[in-house]
Amino acid sequence: MSVETMQELFIDELKDLYSAEKQITRALPKLAKAATSAELKQAFLSHLEETNGQVARLEQAFQILGKSPKGKTCVGMKGVLEEGSEVLEDTGKGVVRDAALISAAQRVEHYEMAGYGSAQAFAKLLGQSEIAKLLEATLAEEKAADKKLSGISKQVNAEAKRAG
């Protein structure tokens, strides 16, 4: 698809975010299963619930626009998640793996924050204030998830350092 207008760019960005979130809903249960830290496992599971809400918000945005969310694969998120899955192959179970999982998860959060920030700016520019509010809510959740992971990492990283 050739994107030639801001409206088309906005819809394209939303489709990209929708694809990314759907991919994340499949990845988070695997991350939770691989984590040994109870706090990290719970963070992944609670973010899975949030992510399902984020998918619903994007679906609401598409309803407002009268468009379908389908039709695009977020290649960037696919790559970030593939890189994250290498952590499971390259690290043994334990606190070092947990530290690596946090690093991988924060890459995901930062990728999402960039996308949601841009999409929110496009929504505002195009006068889509209701959609901008939906995107703002998700952006706030992504920032909070990143902050939570940073907090967990302090303990996990210290334990990983002591372990070897």
Coordinates of C-alpha atoms in Angstrom, one line a residue:
M1 CA 0.0 0.0 0.0
S2 CA 1.3 3.4 -0.9
V3 CA 0.9 5.9 1.9
E4 CA 0.4 9.4 0.6
T5 CA -1.7 11.3 3.2
M6 CA -1.4 11.8 7.0
Q7 CA -4.7 10.0 7.3
E8 CA -3.3 7.0 5.5
L9 CA -0.1 7.2 7.6
F10 CA -2.1 7.3 10.8
I11 CA -4.1 4.2 9.8
D12 CA -1.0 2.4 8.8
E13 CA 0.6 3.3 12.1
L14 CA -2.4 2.0 14.0
K15 CA -2.4 -1.3 12.0
D16 CA 1.3 -1.7 12.8
L17 CA 0.6 -1.2 16.5
Y18 CA -2.3 -3.6 16.4
S19 CA -0.1 -6.3 14.8
A20 CA 2.6 -5.6 17.4
E21 CA 0.2 -5.9 20.3
K22 CA -1.2 -9.2 18.9
Q23 CA 2.3 -10.6 18.7
I24 CA 3.0 -9.5 22.3
T25 CA -0.1 -11.3 23.5
R26 CA 1.4 -14.5 22.2
A27 CA 4.9 -13.8 23.6
L28 CA 4.1 -12.7 27.1
P29 CA 2.9 -16.1 28.4
K30 CA 6.2 -17.6 27.2
L31 CA 8.2 -14.9 29.0
A32 CA 6.2 -15.5 32.2
K33 CA 6.8 -19.2 32.0
A34 CA 10.5 -18.7 31.5
A35 CA 10.9 -16.2 34.4
T36 CA 12.1 -17.6 37.8
S37 CA 11.5 -14.4 39.8
A38 CA 7.9 -14.5 41.1
E39 CA 7.8 -10.7 40.8
L40 CA 8.9 -10.8 37.2
K41 CA 6.5 -13.6 36.3
Q42 CA 3.6 -11.6 37.8
A43 CA 4.7 -8.4 35.9
F44 CA 4.6 -10.3 32.6
L45 CA 1.1 -11.8 33.4
S46 CA -0.3 -8.5 34.5
H47 CA 1.1 -6.8 31.4
L48 CA -0.6 -9.5 29.3
E49 CA -4.0 -8.4 30.8
E50 CA -3.1 -4.8 30.0
T51 CA -2.1 -5.8 26.5
N52 CA -5.4 -7.4 25.9
G53 CA -7.0 -4.0 26.9
Q54 CA -4.6 -2.2 24.6
V55 CA -5.8 -4.4 21.7
A56 CA -9.4 -3.6 22.6
R57 CA -8.6 0.2 22.6
L58 CA -7.0 -0.2 19.1
E59 CA -10.1 -2.0 17.9
Q60 CA -12.2 0.8 19.3
A61 CA -10.0 3.3 17.4
F62 CA -10.6 1.3 14.2
Q63 CA -14.4 1.3 14.8
I64 CA -14.3 5.1 15.1
L65 CA -12.4 5.3 11.8
G66 CA -14.6 2.7 10.1
K67 CA -11.5 0.7 9.2
S68 CA -10.2 -2.8 9.8
P69 CA -7.2 -3.3 12.0
K70 CA -6.0 -6.3 10.0
G71 CA -3.7 -6.4 6.9
K72 CA -0.3 -5.5 8.2
T73 CA 2.5 -7.3 10.0
C74 CA 4.7 -5.3 12.4
V75 CA 8.0 -6.5 11.2
G76 CA 9.9 -4.4 13.7
M77 CA 8.1 -6.0 16.7
K78 CA 8.6 -9.4 15.1
G79 CA 12.3 -8.8 15.1
V80 CA 12.4 -7.5 18.6
L81 CA 10.4 -10.5 19.8
E82 CA 12.7 -12.9 17.9
E83 CA 15.7 -11.3 19.5
G84 CA 14.0 -11.7 22.9
S85 CA 13.3 -15.4 22.3
E86 CA 17.0 -15.9 21.7
V87 CA 17.4 -15.1 25.4
L88 CA 15.6 -18.4 26.2
E89 CA 18.0 -20.4 24.0
D90 CA 21.2 -18.5 25.1
T91 CA 20.7 -18.4 28.9
G92 CA 20.1 -21.1 31.4
K93 CA 17.1 -20.9 33.7
G94 CA 17.8 -18.6 36.7
V95 CA 18.4 -15.0 37.6
V96 CA 20.8 -14.3 34.7
R97 CA 18.0 -15.3 32.3
D98 CA 15.6 -13.1 34.3
A99 CA 18.0 -10.2 33.8
A100 CA 18.1 -10.9 30.1
L101 CA 14.3 -11.2 29.9
I102 CA 13.9 -7.8 31.5
S103 CA 16.3 -6.3 29.0
A104 CA 14.4 -7.9 26.1
A105 CA 11.0 -6.8 27.6
Q106 CA 12.2 -3.2 28.0
R107 CA 13.2 -3.2 24.3
V108 CA 9.6 -4.1 23.5
E109 CA 8.2 -1.4 25.8
H110 CA 10.5 1.3 24.2
Y111 CA 9.5 0.2 20.7
E112 CA 5.8 0.5 21.7
M113 CA 6.3 3.9 23.4
A114 CA 7.8 5.2 20.1
G115 CA 4.9 4.0 18.1
Y116 CA 2.2 5.1 20.4
G117 CA 3.8 8.6 20.8
S118 CA 3.8 9.0 17.0
A119 CA 0.3 7.7 16.6
Q120 CA -1.0 10.0 19.3
A121 CA 0.6 13.0 17.7
F122 CA -1.0 12.0 14.3
A123 CA -4.4 11.6 16.0
K124 CA -4.2 15.1 17.6
L125 CA -3.0 16.6 14.2
L126 CA -6.0 15.0 12.4
G127 CA -8.5 16.1 15.0
Q128 CA -9.1 12.6 16.3
S129 CA -9.3 13.6 20.0
E130 CA -11.1 10.5 21.1
I131 CA -8.5 8.2 19.5
A132 CA -5.7 10.4 20.9
K133 CA -7.1 9.8 24.4
L134 CA -7.2 6.0 23.8
L135 CA -3.6 6.1 22.6
E136 CA -2.6 8.3 25.6
A137 CA -4.0 5.7 28.0
T138 CA -2.0 2.9 26.3
L139 CA 1.2 5.1 26.2
A140 CA 0.9 5.7 30.0
E141 CA 0.6 1.9 30.6
E142 CA 3.6 1.2 28.5
K143 CA 5.6 3.8 30.4
A144 CA 4.4 2.3 33.7
A145 CA 5.4 -1.2 32.5
D146 CA 8.9 0.0 31.6
K147 CA 9.2 1.7 35.0
K148 CA 8.1 -1.5 36.8
L149 CA 10.6 -3.6 34.9
S150 CA 13.4 -1.1 35.8
G151 CA 12.4 -1.5 39.4
I152 CA 12.4 -5.3 39.2
S153 CA 15.8 -5.2 37.4
K154 CA 17.6 -3.6 40.3
Q155 CA 17.0 -6.7 42.5
V156 CA 17.3 -9.3 39.7
N157 CA 20.5 -7.8 38.3
A158 CA 22.1 -7.7 41.8
E159 CA 21.2 -11.3 42.3
A160 CA 22.5 -12.2 38.9
K161 CA 25.8 -10.5 39.6
R162 CA 26.1 -12.5 42.9
A163 CA 25.3 -15.7 41.1
G164 CA 28.2 -15.5 38.8

